[in-house]
Amino acid sequence: MKETTWVQNVIKEAEYDHYMTGGKDFIDDDKIWEKIEKNKSPEPARIRSIIQKSFNLELLSPDETAALLNVKDPHLWDEIFDAAGKIKRKVYDNRIVTFAPLYCSNFCVNNCLYCGFRSDNKDEKRLKLTLDDVRRETEVLAGKIGHKRLIVVYGEHPVSDVNYMADTIRTIYDVKVKARKGLGEIRRVNVNAAPMSVEDLRILKDVGVGTYQVFQETYHHKTYSEVHPKGTLKANYQWRLYSMHRALEAGIDDVAIGALFGLYDWRFEVMGLLYHAIELEKQFGIGPHTVSFPRLEEAQNVAFDTLKYKVSDDDFKKLVAVLRLSIPYTGMILTARESARVRREVLPMGITQTDASTKIGIGAYSEIYGAEKMSERKDQDLGKQQFMIGDPRDLDDVVRELAQMGYITSFCTAGYRCGRTGTNIMTLLKTEKEGQFCKLNAILTFREWLDDFASDETKKIGEELIKKEMAEVKSRMPKIYSEKTVSTLENYHERIKNGERDLYF
Ligand code: SAM
Ligand code: SF4
């Protein structure tokens, strides 16, 4: 199909019109600013009672979030930071889930002013992985590095339409690679792609996609139109805003939202994300599975003024903590766009997921890990990637550092394979039960990874961590874990040590 014909058929207005009232969507720019203004100079006592509400794992109201955003006193911020970490532990325990992005194609019909893939960037080398390439990339990710979860990423273009996406996802799930003791394989594929129709989303659902992720980029209508030129598909704010509604209609239960911080005022974007969560809960009883807050990074030939709304490291930490308190049950993703230092500082603010060994050039994993000598490794090539990443460290280094910080890296993918998605997972999260399953599965998948992929140094630290985690599980018997659960855990752990794989609760 010709590119122009394809483009004309993507957007289906009838699929979002009916959610709007009087032609308006659920983001009211003026109202957001009013709330931010109205809640200036909040009393410390009010902030403390808002923090308490977050501990009950309820969504905050827009007024409450606006009050948090207006805190000035550094001591009160310290209380917010501390609460953010505690709430995360209450819901998710001390585990951090890890994943890697796999960029499949950088062809794009859009022209987003901030992105290296935009159609006007003629210096970008356009590449699309063949299914053989996808297999090779997956072999490195699952067989050499040891990832179990991927997020696949595509530009918006007819060459990477939903059928191509479905083929790539099937290919990834098919790859099995012999590891030291067991098998390397990807057990959960999440997708970051353009907004799609319900019909296309059903195709993704049928190939077993995990989470479907679309970032609104900016919730501010005027800025949205400025950075997404008229006449492009992405210029349609509502088609994008309601993409999660369509995903839920299509039966994809785990939906993920995000904003690209640095396009507009960060406080406004936090409010936008909260309103999005409120709307999803209202319409479907399901909030966002994860929230992302990428900061704008340098990209090739980008003339866009990236400084006007640049988010400082201090404000970044604040926005992450406020999001944790505002949507207390949600997963929160911190990516390798950030430097190792920022990741260390922001992780305790309530992060649940992070990527590692991240390469975002098309075909980069096999190229880089296939290099004969380390000196030949060229980790970043702006001509083939969307933006610069800040933390290129290998998974082994990240896992070791996390262990030293007291976190266990979880490779668990059990949740969606045994129906812990959608409203089920929302209930488990809000009643603090999800963290209990996750702890057990984190131990088991960490065991697998240590045996199959860890360096000697990481293995040593990891063994200590497993001992500590096992002891902790036992100490919570019988109140949290039954005797039977603990003995099943010990049994699974032994079997995994002996080479069995994929045993989970
Ligand atoms: N093309 C699809 C879309 O735009 O939704 C999906 C893939 S796009 C490659 C993934 C995300 O990268 C975008 O949603 C945007 O938030 C982010 N991104 C784009 N340019 C960026 C930049 N210069 N720095 C950081 N993130 C960027
Ligand atoms: Fe294309 Fe997405 Fe980049 Fe926009 S952000 S130019 S839609 S790849």
XYZ file of C-alpha atoms and ligand atoms in Angstrom:
540
model
C 0.000 0.000 0.000
C 1.207 3.504 -0.808
C 2.416 5.460 2.224
C -0.171 8.247 1.777
C -3.078 5.791 1.481
C -1.862 3.928 4.555
C -1.607 7.149 6.542
C -5.152 8.182 5.556
C -6.557 4.973 6.993
C -4.884 4.907 10.396
C -7.002 7.254 12.510
C -10.570 6.197 13.301
C -12.295 9.176 14.873
C -15.316 7.121 15.911
C -13.015 5.147 18.247
C -12.374 8.128 20.517
C -15.197 10.622 19.812
C -17.633 8.802 22.070
C -15.380 9.177 25.102
C -15.366 12.955 24.790
C -17.961 15.277 26.327
C -19.051 18.269 24.297
C -16.059 17.788 22.029
C -13.678 18.019 25.010
C -11.232 15.436 26.290
C -10.421 14.843 29.956
C -7.409 17.172 30.061
C -8.499 20.703 30.836
C -5.354 22.837 30.603
C -6.846 25.851 32.390
C -8.214 23.726 35.203
C -4.791 22.128 35.740
C -3.136 25.524 36.110
C -5.966 26.688 38.390
C -5.362 23.690 40.656
C -1.633 24.360 40.752
C -2.303 28.040 41.612
C -5.054 27.304 44.137
C -2.843 24.936 46.134
C 0.103 27.303 46.527
C 1.788 27.338 49.960
C 0.158 24.237 51.445
C 0.325 23.812 55.218
C 2.756 21.100 56.416
C -0.112 19.397 58.288
C -2.061 19.088 55.028
C 0.959 17.625 53.220
C 1.391 15.073 56.010
C -2.231 14.001 55.773
C -1.894 13.648 51.968
C 1.142 11.422 52.542
C -0.976 9.293 54.888
C -3.635 8.932 52.187
C -0.992 7.636 49.781
C -0.039 5.002 52.338
C -3.636 3.726 52.014
C -2.802 3.141 48.329
C -5.574 5.401 47.048
C -5.224 7.652 44.008
C -4.715 11.238 45.145
C -7.094 13.944 43.966
C -5.781 16.642 41.580
C -5.886 19.178 44.440
C -3.773 16.917 46.633
C -1.190 16.308 43.916
C -1.101 20.037 43.165
C -0.413 20.696 46.858
C 2.537 18.268 46.822
C 3.909 19.948 43.697
C 3.867 23.281 45.551
C 5.936 22.191 48.543
C 8.932 24.479 49.084
C 10.354 23.369 52.446
C 13.307 20.972 51.850
C 12.526 19.061 55.079
C 9.015 18.410 53.889
C 10.429 17.195 50.573
C 12.605 14.786 52.540
C 9.426 13.430 54.148
C 7.878 13.004 50.688
C 10.990 11.210 49.381
C 11.021 8.930 52.379
C 7.310 8.134 51.978
C 7.768 7.409 48.255
C 10.330 4.695 49.021
C 8.197 3.208 51.798
C 5.048 3.092 49.672
C 6.946 1.345 46.912
C 8.192 -1.274 49.377
C 4.689 -1.692 50.787
C 3.319 -2.550 47.334
C 6.307 -4.110 45.567
C 8.799 -5.030 48.270
C 12.513 -4.563 47.505
C 12.451 -5.968 44.001
C 13.331 -4.185 40.777
C 12.159 -5.701 37.515
C 14.563 -5.443 34.626
C 14.121 -5.391 30.863
C 15.752 -4.200 27.652
C 14.372 -2.223 24.725
C 14.612 -3.753 21.259
C 14.308 -1.172 18.497
C 12.967 -2.944 15.420
C 12.498 -0.135 12.897
C 13.200 3.586 12.674
C 11.114 4.406 9.598
C 8.612 7.050 10.614
C 5.914 9.090 8.885
C 5.815 11.609 11.734
C 7.977 14.603 12.301
C 8.121 15.120 16.059
C 10.490 18.045 16.523
C 12.455 16.384 19.334
C 13.080 12.937 17.818
C 15.982 11.594 15.770
C 13.611 9.330 13.813
C 11.441 12.159 12.504
C 10.888 12.088 8.755
C 12.738 15.379 8.116
C 15.984 14.019 9.550
C 17.618 12.966 6.306
C 20.870 11.999 8.055
C 19.156 9.174 9.927
C 20.034 5.813 8.412
C 16.628 4.116 7.992
C 16.693 0.480 9.000
C 14.171 -2.243 9.674
C 15.118 -5.563 11.192
C 14.257 -8.641 9.156
C 12.844 -11.546 11.146
C 16.291 -13.162 10.986
C 17.766 -9.988 12.450
C 15.128 -10.055 15.197
C 16.097 -13.635 15.965
C 19.788 -12.712 16.151
C 19.090 -9.726 18.421
C 16.944 -11.900 20.684
C 19.638 -14.576 20.827
C 22.020 -11.995 22.269
C 19.464 -10.523 24.673
C 18.126 -13.839 25.945
C 21.182 -16.039 25.434
C 24.168 -13.829 26.256
C 22.828 -11.128 28.565
C 20.023 -13.101 30.145
C 17.016 -10.829 29.745
C 13.550 -12.332 30.135
C 11.545 -9.215 29.242
C 11.788 -6.909 26.276
C 10.022 -3.809 25.159
C 9.903 -3.692 21.377
C 9.930 -0.238 19.820
C 8.877 0.889 16.348
C 8.533 4.146 14.423
C 5.130 4.688 12.839
C 5.244 3.572 9.224
C 3.549 1.109 6.834
C 6.753 -0.985 6.728
C 6.364 -1.600 10.463
C 2.581 -1.961 10.626
C 0.794 -4.211 13.082
C 1.435 -7.350 11.013
C 5.168 -6.705 11.103
C 4.906 -6.082 14.852
C 3.043 -9.368 15.341
C 5.664 -11.246 13.279
C 8.532 -9.762 15.284
C 6.852 -10.578 18.603
C 6.176 -14.177 17.536
C 9.793 -14.501 16.405
C 11.061 -13.238 19.769
C 8.885 -15.683 21.748
C 10.166 -18.551 19.571
C 13.851 -18.040 20.374
C 15.347 -20.526 22.858
C 19.082 -20.454 23.498
C 21.149 -22.887 25.499
C 22.543 -21.110 28.565
C 25.026 -22.411 31.203
C 22.456 -24.581 32.958
C 19.082 -23.821 31.467
C 17.530 -22.034 28.510
C 17.668 -18.380 27.620
C 14.292 -17.128 26.403
C 12.123 -14.019 26.396
C 8.956 -14.608 28.397
C 7.304 -11.227 28.162
C 7.292 -8.817 25.217
C 5.941 -5.337 25.886
C 5.340 -2.861 23.078
C 6.046 0.836 22.657
C 4.430 1.886 19.413
C 2.130 4.450 17.917
C -1.569 4.581 18.841
C -3.575 1.920 17.020
C -7.156 0.978 16.219
C -9.029 -1.552 18.338
C -8.791 -4.037 15.456
C -4.983 -3.751 15.290
C -4.672 -3.890 19.056
C -6.555 -7.202 19.028
C -3.827 -8.578 16.757
C -1.234 -7.585 19.360
C -3.325 -9.131 22.104
C -3.513 -12.392 20.145
C 0.266 -12.727 19.831
C 0.596 -12.429 23.602
C 1.822 -8.894 24.068
C 2.517 -7.966 27.694
C 2.123 -4.233 28.309
C 1.132 -1.741 25.619
C 2.854 1.579 26.133
C 2.175 4.945 24.517
C 3.522 8.201 25.923
C 1.345 11.265 25.505
C 4.652 13.221 25.237
C 2.975 16.389 26.570
C -0.512 16.738 28.007
C -0.494 20.476 27.255
C -2.635 20.918 24.118
C -0.861 23.970 22.722
C 2.642 22.573 23.198
C 1.454 19.260 21.755
C 0.428 21.017 18.509
C 3.698 22.938 18.376
C 5.948 19.883 18.586
C 3.846 17.616 16.368
C 3.498 19.374 13.031
C 0.058 19.698 11.472
C -0.783 17.135 8.816
C 1.102 14.298 10.547
C -0.667 11.396 12.251
C 0.857 12.295 15.569
C -0.673 15.790 15.407
C -3.989 14.264 16.515
C -3.862 14.731 20.311
C -7.053 12.760 21.062
C -6.162 9.753 18.905
C -3.117 9.426 21.140
C -4.808 10.374 24.425
C -7.417 7.638 24.065
C -5.016 4.922 22.859
C -5.160 3.183 26.248
C -8.957 3.218 26.170
C -8.803 1.325 22.884
C -6.173 -1.077 24.210
C -8.395 -1.937 27.165
C -11.347 -2.350 24.805
C -9.223 -4.738 22.744
C -8.538 -6.831 25.854
C -4.955 -5.721 26.513
C -5.161 -5.388 30.281
C -1.769 -3.928 31.095
C -1.545 -0.412 29.739
C 1.283 2.041 30.262
C 1.298 5.806 30.117
C 4.060 8.399 30.164
C 5.106 11.942 29.381
C 8.301 13.180 27.797
C 9.557 15.579 30.423
C 11.156 18.741 29.058
C 8.568 19.632 26.423
C 6.467 21.668 28.871
C 6.307 22.521 32.591
C 6.979 19.352 34.608
C 4.312 20.117 37.205
C 1.658 20.299 34.495
C 2.751 16.927 33.063
C 2.520 15.274 36.501
C -1.054 16.558 36.749
C -1.764 15.270 33.218
C -0.545 11.785 34.146
C -2.725 11.812 37.256
C -5.815 12.864 35.272
C -5.046 10.053 32.808
C -4.919 7.506 35.639
C -8.174 8.863 37.119
C -9.897 8.628 33.729
C -8.765 5.014 33.135
C -9.936 3.984 36.596
C -13.267 5.735 36.019
C -13.906 4.148 32.611
C -12.427 0.683 33.130
C -11.642 0.208 36.824
C -8.013 -0.322 35.777
C -5.261 2.214 36.323
C -1.974 2.364 34.428
C 0.181 -0.736 34.875
C 3.226 1.516 34.635
C 4.034 5.192 34.334
C 7.144 6.447 32.504
C 8.815 9.839 32.775
C 11.592 9.971 30.201
C 13.519 13.225 30.086
C 14.266 14.764 26.736
C 17.736 13.786 25.473
C 20.010 15.071 22.783
C 19.131 13.693 19.342
C 20.508 14.055 15.847
C 19.675 17.298 13.970
C 17.197 18.432 16.581
C 16.690 22.198 16.418
C 13.976 22.115 19.067
C 14.785 24.248 22.125
C 15.449 21.571 24.696
C 16.413 24.072 27.387
C 13.220 26.059 27.934
C 11.509 23.431 30.063
C 14.577 21.351 30.889
C 13.932 19.410 34.083
C 16.817 19.670 36.563
C 18.003 16.598 38.466
C 16.444 17.993 41.662
C 13.059 18.539 40.046
C 13.285 15.123 38.409
C 13.606 13.480 41.807
C 10.626 15.504 43.046
C 8.399 14.617 40.132
C 9.143 10.914 40.516
C 8.300 11.031 44.228
C 5.069 12.972 43.625
C 4.004 10.457 40.987
C 4.689 7.592 43.399
C 2.458 9.226 46.009
C -0.240 10.255 43.518
C -0.685 6.844 41.823
C 0.611 4.678 44.668
C -0.128 1.266 43.142
C 1.455 1.814 39.736
C 4.735 0.438 38.408
C 7.278 3.165 37.680
C 9.980 2.917 35.018
C 13.345 4.656 35.121
C 15.284 4.191 31.889
C 18.901 4.199 30.795
C 18.311 7.634 29.272
C 19.444 8.716 32.749
C 23.060 8.533 33.932
C 24.151 5.908 36.461
C 24.394 8.646 39.114
C 20.841 9.913 38.570
C 19.558 6.334 38.507
C 21.167 5.666 41.883
C 19.568 8.774 43.379
C 16.115 8.376 41.895
C 15.661 4.624 42.284
C 14.756 4.896 45.985
C 11.921 7.308 45.098
C 9.665 4.390 44.254
C 11.000 2.924 41.017
C 9.892 -0.628 40.181
C 11.465 -1.233 36.759
C 14.664 -0.322 34.989
C 16.474 -1.383 31.827
C 20.082 -2.498 31.485
C 22.578 -3.403 28.739
C 20.486 -0.992 26.740
C 21.333 -0.482 23.082
C 18.931 1.543 20.987
C 20.582 1.455 17.571
C 18.708 -0.755 15.108
C 20.510 -4.112 15.123
C 22.900 -2.875 17.806
C 22.856 -5.849 20.169
C 24.262 -8.379 17.722
C 26.679 -5.811 16.293
C 28.032 -4.749 19.674
C 28.026 -8.052 21.546
C 29.192 -9.845 18.405
C 32.318 -7.632 18.183
C 35.460 -9.714 18.353
C 37.263 -7.379 20.742
C 35.901 -5.112 23.462
C 37.898 -2.252 21.881
C 35.799 -2.654 18.729
C 32.552 -2.106 20.623
C 30.903 1.132 19.595
C 28.109 1.431 22.107
C 26.288 4.397 20.615
C 25.807 5.540 17.026
C 23.585 8.602 16.780
C 23.123 8.046 13.039
C 21.104 4.903 13.791
C 19.465 5.686 17.085
C 16.738 7.948 18.390
C 18.672 9.816 21.097
C 21.744 9.396 23.330
C 21.475 7.115 26.327
C 23.080 8.034 29.655
C 23.789 4.669 31.250
C 25.138 1.996 28.901
C 26.211 -0.365 31.725
C 25.773 -4.099 31.268
C 23.024 -5.971 33.077
C 25.576 -7.813 35.209
C 26.924 -4.507 36.586
C 23.432 -3.140 37.235
C 22.280 -6.325 38.995
C 25.381 -6.271 41.198
C 24.902 -2.625 42.105
C 21.220 -3.175 42.870
C 22.137 -6.093 45.135
C 24.634 -3.886 46.939
C 21.866 -1.311 47.424
C 19.614 -3.980 48.942
C 17.378 -4.627 45.920
C 16.760 -7.983 44.302
C 16.530 -7.929 40.512
C 13.435 -9.760 39.392
C 13.173 -11.479 36.029
C 9.667 -12.586 36.846
C 7.122 -12.685 34.054
C 4.577 -14.869 35.843
C 1.968 -12.159 36.400
C 0.329 -11.983 33.016
C 0.828 -15.673 32.294
C -1.368 -16.617 35.226
C -3.972 -13.915 34.867
C -2.556 -11.360 37.272
C -3.424 -8.452 34.974
C -6.138 -5.811 34.677
C -8.600 -5.608 37.559
C -7.087 -8.724 39.183
C -3.705 -7.129 39.518
C -5.222 -3.816 40.634
C -6.872 -5.595 43.587
C -3.686 -7.493 44.425
C -1.639 -4.311 44.295
C -4.038 -2.276 46.388
C -4.292 -5.000 49.021
C -0.487 -5.407 49.118
C -0.731 -9.046 48.014
C 1.131 -8.688 44.704
C 4.427 -7.946 46.459
C 4.124 -11.279 48.275
C 3.894 -13.338 45.066
C 6.556 -11.210 43.508
C 9.058 -11.766 46.265
C 8.904 -15.526 45.738
C 9.137 -15.249 41.968
C 11.934 -12.698 42.249
C 13.986 -15.200 44.266
C 13.353 -18.007 41.789
C 14.114 -15.996 38.664
C 17.154 -14.419 40.300
C 18.391 -17.955 41.029
C 17.981 -18.847 37.338
C 19.843 -15.754 36.194
C 22.711 -16.192 38.671
C 23.277 -19.745 37.496
C 22.915 -18.992 33.801
C 24.475 -15.582 33.280
C 26.089 -13.874 36.292
C 29.817 -13.099 36.496
C 31.696 -14.646 39.428
C 31.696 -11.343 41.297
C 27.959 -10.803 40.895
C 27.230 -14.420 41.729
C 29.017 -14.094 45.058
C 26.977 -11.050 46.068
C 23.816 -12.587 44.618
C 24.160 -15.774 46.689
C 24.256 -13.705 49.874
C 21.165 -11.815 48.761
C 19.252 -15.027 48.055
C 20.100 -16.341 51.522
C 18.835 -13.101 53.055
C 15.621 -13.155 50.989
C 14.909 -16.805 51.840
C 15.405 -16.054 55.534
C 13.031 -13.115 55.263
C 10.331 -15.250 53.649
C 10.685 -17.811 56.429
C 10.478 -15.104 59.076
C 7.087 -14.054 57.649
C 5.694 -17.539 58.213
C 2.867 -18.220 59.039
C 1.371 -14.712 58.988
C 2.168 -13.858 55.360
C 3.461 -17.141 53.908
C 2.053 -20.549 54.791
C 4.337 -23.458 55.600
C 3.265 -25.071 52.341
C 4.287 -21.999 50.327
C 7.694 -21.905 51.960
C 8.308 -25.586 51.337
C 7.214 -25.182 47.690
C 9.623 -22.255 47.384
C 12.474 -24.376 48.753
C 11.555 -27.220 46.456
C 11.407 -24.961 43.356
C 14.688 -23.332 44.365
C 16.456 -26.705 44.551
C 14.981 -27.853 41.260
C 16.108 -24.655 39.548
C 19.602 -25.143 40.964
C 19.530 -28.537 39.284
C 18.685 -27.038 35.914
C 14.862 -26.911 35.762
C 13.487 -23.585 34.555
C 10.383 -21.393 34.666
C 8.887 -22.590 37.942
C 6.736 -19.870 39.475
C 3.911 -18.972 41.848
N 6.939 6.047 17.397
C 6.161 5.708 18.516
C 5.655 6.902 19.255
O 6.156 7.996 19.029
O 4.781 6.706 20.057
C 6.868 4.837 19.508
C 8.315 4.806 19.595
S 9.133 6.292 20.093
C 10.571 5.676 19.370
C 9.224 6.082 21.853
C 9.309 7.299 22.713
O 10.606 7.881 22.653
C 8.425 8.462 22.362
O 7.114 8.244 22.809
C 9.109 9.631 23.062
O 8.546 9.878 24.327
C 10.533 9.150 23.251
N 11.496 10.085 22.649
C 11.472 10.618 21.424
N 12.489 11.478 21.245
C 13.185 11.515 22.398
C 14.332 12.231 22.862
N 14.970 13.098 22.086
N 14.755 11.998 24.127
C 14.122 11.132 24.929
N 13.041 10.416 24.550
C 12.565 10.613 23.297
Fe 8.273 8.886 14.977
Fe 7.800 8.260 17.535
Fe 10.003 9.625 16.831
Fe 7.692 10.810 16.685
S 8.657 10.028 18.577
S 9.261 10.868 15.092
S 6.359 9.145 16.083
S 9.490 7.537 16.278
